[in-house]
Amino acid sequence: MNKVRKLPILLILAAFFVFFSVSNISFAVSQNQNNNAGKINPKTFNNSGSAIPTTSATPTVPVVNNGQITAEAHRSAVANFVQNLLQTADRNGGIGQQVRIIAQQQSDSVTSTAATIKKIQDRNKIKTFLIGSDYKNLGALRSDIVQTRNRLDQLNRLIDSTNSTATKTTIQEQINTLEQEQTQLNNFVKTQENKFSLFGWLVKLFTK
């Protein structure tokens, strides 16, 4: 009986050991990368000592994948959506005003959405490991996703009410762009919600 009672304590201690070991390894790798950041790669210079030009360009938008997203990347994507939508509204008198309202609503919401993303990403890792993700702000992101989905539905209805092929094509392109961003945001929420936590693990352990 005593061995059974001691098992959860031993498992907790083992979990802490693994967590701090991984943290130390990550810190060491980060330090090593920082130390090598200022070193010159000899392959970037020719025999005369002049630099060899590189053909690769630095991406202007952060790469987003595997349930990862940044506040800046999201803000940039939505800003482009809003700008293109407003240009379409200016060229179309029929549904222009309605399109402009939707674009403005999305523009107003992106600031709070980006701030929420940053809060989730800046959350203390030890706190997340112990008690779980920031479910309050994740709930706020889910609410933002629903509101954006409603605006996309409104745009789809507006497409059906215009006879301009060019307008339909342009708005559909913007809908597709924002839907891709929404998919990334939704994946980000799911990834954060599914993060391992010691508290959640213990709850599952004792509810089996």
Tab-separated table of C-alpha atoms in Angstrom:
chain	number	residue	atom	x	y	z
A	1	MET	CA	0.000	0.000	0.000
A	2	ASN	CA	2.828	2.420	0.871
A	3	LYS	CA	4.443	1.787	-2.514
A	4	VAL	CA	1.173	2.669	-4.253
A	5	ARG	CA	0.907	5.916	-2.302
A	6	LYS	CA	4.500	6.851	-3.094
A	7	LEU	CA	4.093	6.237	-6.828
A	8	PRO	CA	2.487	9.643	-7.718
A	9	ILE	CA	5.186	11.474	-5.721
A	10	LEU	CA	7.949	9.602	-7.551
A	11	LEU	CA	6.302	10.332	-10.887
A	12	ILE	CA	6.043	14.048	-10.030
A	13	LEU	CA	9.722	14.180	-9.091
A	14	ALA	CA	10.625	12.399	-12.320
A	15	ALA	CA	8.531	14.858	-14.337
A	16	PHE	CA	10.285	17.817	-12.697
A	17	PHE	CA	13.674	16.276	-13.444
A	18	VAL	CA	12.820	15.795	-17.120
A	19	PHE	CA	11.418	19.337	-17.423
A	20	PHE	CA	14.435	21.073	-15.915
A	21	SER	CA	16.845	18.882	-17.866
A	22	VAL	CA	15.172	19.864	-21.134
A	23	SER	CA	15.185	23.524	-20.070
A	24	ASN	CA	18.924	23.429	-19.350
A	25	ILE	CA	19.663	21.789	-22.684
A	26	SER	CA	17.553	24.389	-24.542
A	27	PHE	CA	19.345	27.200	-22.710
A	28	ALA	CA	22.760	25.750	-23.586
A	29	VAL	CA	21.810	25.444	-27.262
A	30	SER	CA	20.513	29.028	-27.272
A	31	GLN	CA	23.734	30.320	-25.698
A	32	ASN	CA	25.829	28.452	-28.237
A	33	GLN	CA	23.834	29.965	-31.093
A	34	ASN	CA	24.268	33.446	-29.659
A	35	ASN	CA	28.017	32.944	-29.303
A	36	ASN	CA	28.295	31.845	-32.923
A	37	ALA	CA	26.105	34.681	-34.200
A	38	GLY	CA	29.000	37.123	-34.517
A	39	LYS	CA	31.382	34.709	-36.279
A	40	ILE	CA	32.086	35.201	-39.975
A	41	ASN	CA	31.456	32.306	-42.292
A	42	PRO	CA	34.615	31.953	-44.412
A	43	LYS	CA	32.565	30.693	-47.358
A	44	THR	CA	30.946	34.109	-47.750
A	45	PHE	CA	34.222	35.707	-48.881
A	46	ASN	CA	36.307	35.096	-51.987
A	47	ASN	CA	40.116	35.023	-52.276
A	48	SER	CA	40.375	38.791	-52.679
A	49	GLY	CA	38.631	39.358	-49.382
A	50	SER	CA	35.444	40.817	-50.855
A	51	ALA	CA	32.096	39.433	-49.870
A	52	ILE	CA	30.329	37.013	-52.185
A	53	PRO	CA	26.755	38.201	-52.788
A	54	THR	CA	24.043	35.836	-51.668
A	55	THR	CA	20.910	35.125	-53.674
A	56	SER	CA	18.573	34.249	-50.814
A	57	ALA	CA	16.325	37.050	-49.568
A	58	THR	CA	15.219	37.492	-45.983
A	59	PRO	CA	11.495	36.731	-45.692
A	60	THR	CA	9.403	39.772	-44.753
A	61	VAL	CA	6.714	37.712	-43.023
A	62	PRO	CA	7.561	35.252	-40.197
A	63	VAL	CA	7.215	31.595	-41.145
A	64	VAL	CA	4.149	30.017	-39.540
A	65	ASN	CA	3.613	26.257	-39.274
A	66	ASN	CA	2.874	23.354	-36.961
A	67	GLY	CA	0.408	25.289	-34.841
A	68	GLN	CA	2.769	28.244	-34.421
A	69	ILE	CA	1.856	31.856	-35.093
A	70	THR	CA	3.153	35.265	-34.078
A	71	ALA	CA	1.269	38.424	-33.201
A	72	GLU	CA	3.150	40.351	-35.911
A	73	ALA	CA	2.436	37.767	-38.604
A	74	HIS	CA	-1.266	37.782	-37.748
A	75	ARG	CA	-1.422	41.587	-37.648
A	76	SER	CA	0.335	41.794	-41.030
A	77	ALA	CA	-1.978	39.255	-42.678
A	78	VAL	CA	-5.123	40.981	-41.432
A	79	ALA	CA	-3.777	44.428	-42.388
A	80	ASN	CA	-3.272	43.241	-45.982
A	81	PHE	CA	-6.771	41.759	-45.996
A	82	VAL	CA	-8.295	45.021	-44.758
A	83	GLN	CA	-6.331	47.179	-47.217
A	84	ASN	CA	-7.300	45.065	-50.232
A	85	LEU	CA	-10.914	44.913	-49.105
A	86	LEU	CA	-11.100	48.708	-48.710
A	87	GLN	CA	-9.685	49.168	-52.208
A	88	THR	CA	-12.416	46.895	-53.531
A	89	ALA	CA	-15.049	48.845	-51.599
A	90	ASP	CA	-13.857	52.131	-53.136
A	91	ARG	CA	-14.260	50.702	-56.637
A	92	ASN	CA	-17.745	49.304	-56.079
A	93	GLY	CA	-20.679	51.542	-55.291
A	94	GLY	CA	-23.278	48.801	-54.887
A	95	ILE	CA	-21.876	46.793	-51.984
A	96	GLY	CA	-18.956	49.093	-51.270
A	97	GLN	CA	-20.325	50.505	-48.020
A	98	GLN	CA	-21.105	47.071	-46.580
A	99	VAL	CA	-17.658	45.770	-47.545
A	100	ARG	CA	-16.074	48.819	-45.933
A	101	ILE	CA	-17.904	48.176	-42.640
A	102	ILE	CA	-16.709	44.553	-42.533
A	103	ALA	CA	-13.137	45.613	-43.293
A	104	GLN	CA	-13.253	48.217	-40.514
A	105	GLN	CA	-14.636	45.693	-38.016
A	106	GLN	CA	-11.822	43.276	-38.795
A	107	SER	CA	-9.278	46.070	-38.510
A	108	ASP	CA	-10.637	47.044	-35.088
A	109	SER	CA	-10.423	43.466	-33.787
A	110	VAL	CA	-6.884	42.629	-34.916
A	111	THR	CA	-5.214	44.736	-32.217
A	112	SER	CA	-6.823	42.822	-29.360
A	113	THR	CA	-6.301	39.486	-31.132
A	114	ALA	CA	-2.584	40.151	-31.646
A	115	ALA	CA	-2.222	41.262	-28.019
A	116	THR	CA	-3.925	38.054	-26.843
A	117	ILE	CA	-1.592	35.912	-28.964
A	118	LYS	CA	1.411	37.649	-27.406
A	119	LYS	CA	0.099	37.115	-23.862
A	120	ILE	CA	-0.286	33.393	-24.526
A	121	GLN	CA	3.184	33.086	-26.036
A	122	ASP	CA	4.808	35.110	-23.233
A	123	ARG	CA	3.233	32.989	-20.499
A	124	ASN	CA	5.745	31.580	-18.018
A	125	LYS	CA	6.769	28.106	-19.234
A	126	ILE	CA	7.061	26.699	-15.723
A	127	LYS	CA	3.544	27.931	-14.935
A	128	THR	CA	2.247	26.298	-18.101
A	129	PHE	CA	4.052	23.075	-17.243
A	130	LEU	CA	2.579	23.006	-13.739
A	131	ILE	CA	-1.048	24.106	-14.222
A	132	GLY	CA	-1.616	24.233	-17.989
A	133	SER	CA	-2.083	26.785	-20.756
A	134	ASP	CA	-3.664	30.238	-20.527
A	135	TYR	CA	-7.236	29.041	-21.051
A	136	LYS	CA	-8.769	32.468	-20.400
A	137	ASN	CA	-6.946	34.092	-23.315
A	138	LEU	CA	-7.375	30.992	-25.465
A	139	GLY	CA	-11.120	31.382	-24.919
A	140	ALA	CA	-10.847	34.999	-26.055
A	141	LEU	CA	-9.084	33.852	-29.236
A	142	ARG	CA	-11.853	31.339	-29.922
A	143	SER	CA	-14.375	34.168	-29.579
A	144	ASP	CA	-12.358	36.247	-32.094
A	145	ILE	CA	-12.340	33.295	-34.493
A	146	VAL	CA	-16.144	33.037	-34.308
A	147	GLN	CA	-16.575	36.780	-34.944
A	148	THR	CA	-14.251	36.636	-37.955
A	149	ARG	CA	-16.162	33.607	-39.264
A	150	ASN	CA	-19.358	35.670	-39.121
A	151	ARG	CA	-17.711	38.457	-41.146
A	152	LEU	CA	-16.518	35.965	-43.737
A	153	ASP	CA	-20.081	34.639	-44.031
A	154	GLN	CA	-21.305	38.200	-44.608
A	155	LEU	CA	-18.737	38.656	-47.384
A	156	ASN	CA	-19.860	35.418	-49.010
A	157	ARG	CA	-23.439	36.701	-49.035
A	158	LEU	CA	-22.314	40.020	-50.528
A	159	ILE	CA	-20.584	38.170	-53.371
A	160	ASP	CA	-23.913	36.687	-54.368
A	161	SER	CA	-25.537	40.133	-54.442
A	162	THR	CA	-23.169	41.731	-56.972
A	163	ASN	CA	-23.083	41.273	-60.731
A	164	SER	CA	-19.484	42.416	-61.102
A	165	THR	CA	-17.238	39.459	-61.926
A	166	ALA	CA	-14.126	41.421	-61.005
A	167	THR	CA	-15.564	42.327	-57.602
A	168	LYS	CA	-16.593	38.733	-56.938
A	169	THR	CA	-13.102	37.478	-57.814
A	170	THR	CA	-11.328	40.059	-55.661
A	171	ILE	CA	-13.521	39.515	-52.602
A	172	GLN	CA	-13.254	35.735	-52.952
A	173	GLU	CA	-9.462	36.010	-52.995
A	174	GLN	CA	-9.544	38.023	-49.760
A	175	ILE	CA	-11.935	35.533	-48.173
A	176	ASN	CA	-9.549	32.699	-49.032
A	177	THR	CA	-6.608	34.627	-47.593
A	178	LEU	CA	-8.349	35.339	-44.286
A	179	GLU	CA	-9.651	31.765	-44.058
A	180	GLN	CA	-6.065	30.505	-44.274
A	181	GLU	CA	-5.086	32.857	-41.467
A	182	GLN	CA	-8.061	31.656	-39.428
A	183	THR	CA	-6.975	28.050	-39.923
A	184	GLN	CA	-3.515	28.893	-38.581
A	185	LEU	CA	-5.025	30.738	-35.633
A	186	ASN	CA	-7.326	27.817	-34.859
A	187	ASN	CA	-4.387	25.385	-35.028
A	188	PHE	CA	-2.470	27.655	-32.653
A	189	VAL	CA	-5.327	27.513	-30.135
A	190	LYS	CA	-5.559	23.722	-30.359
A	191	THR	CA	-1.793	23.324	-29.945
A	192	GLN	CA	-1.801	25.512	-26.841
A	193	GLU	CA	-4.805	23.715	-25.353
A	194	ASN	CA	-3.148	20.331	-25.836
A	195	LYS	CA	0.110	21.278	-24.125
A	196	PHE	CA	1.203	18.911	-21.367
A	197	SER	CA	0.699	20.065	-17.768
A	198	LEU	CA	1.508	18.299	-14.542
A	199	PHE	CA	-1.858	19.198	-13.030
A	200	GLY	CA	-3.747	17.871	-16.040
A	201	TRP	CA	-1.679	14.693	-16.020
A	202	LEU	CA	-2.434	14.116	-12.334
A	203	VAL	CA	-6.163	14.681	-12.883
A	204	LYS	CA	-6.170	12.083	-15.671
A	205	LEU	CA	-4.118	9.723	-13.527
A	206	PHE	CA	-6.518	9.776	-10.583
A	207	THR	CA	-9.712	9.789	-12.672
A	208	LYS	CA	-8.863	6.554	-14.484
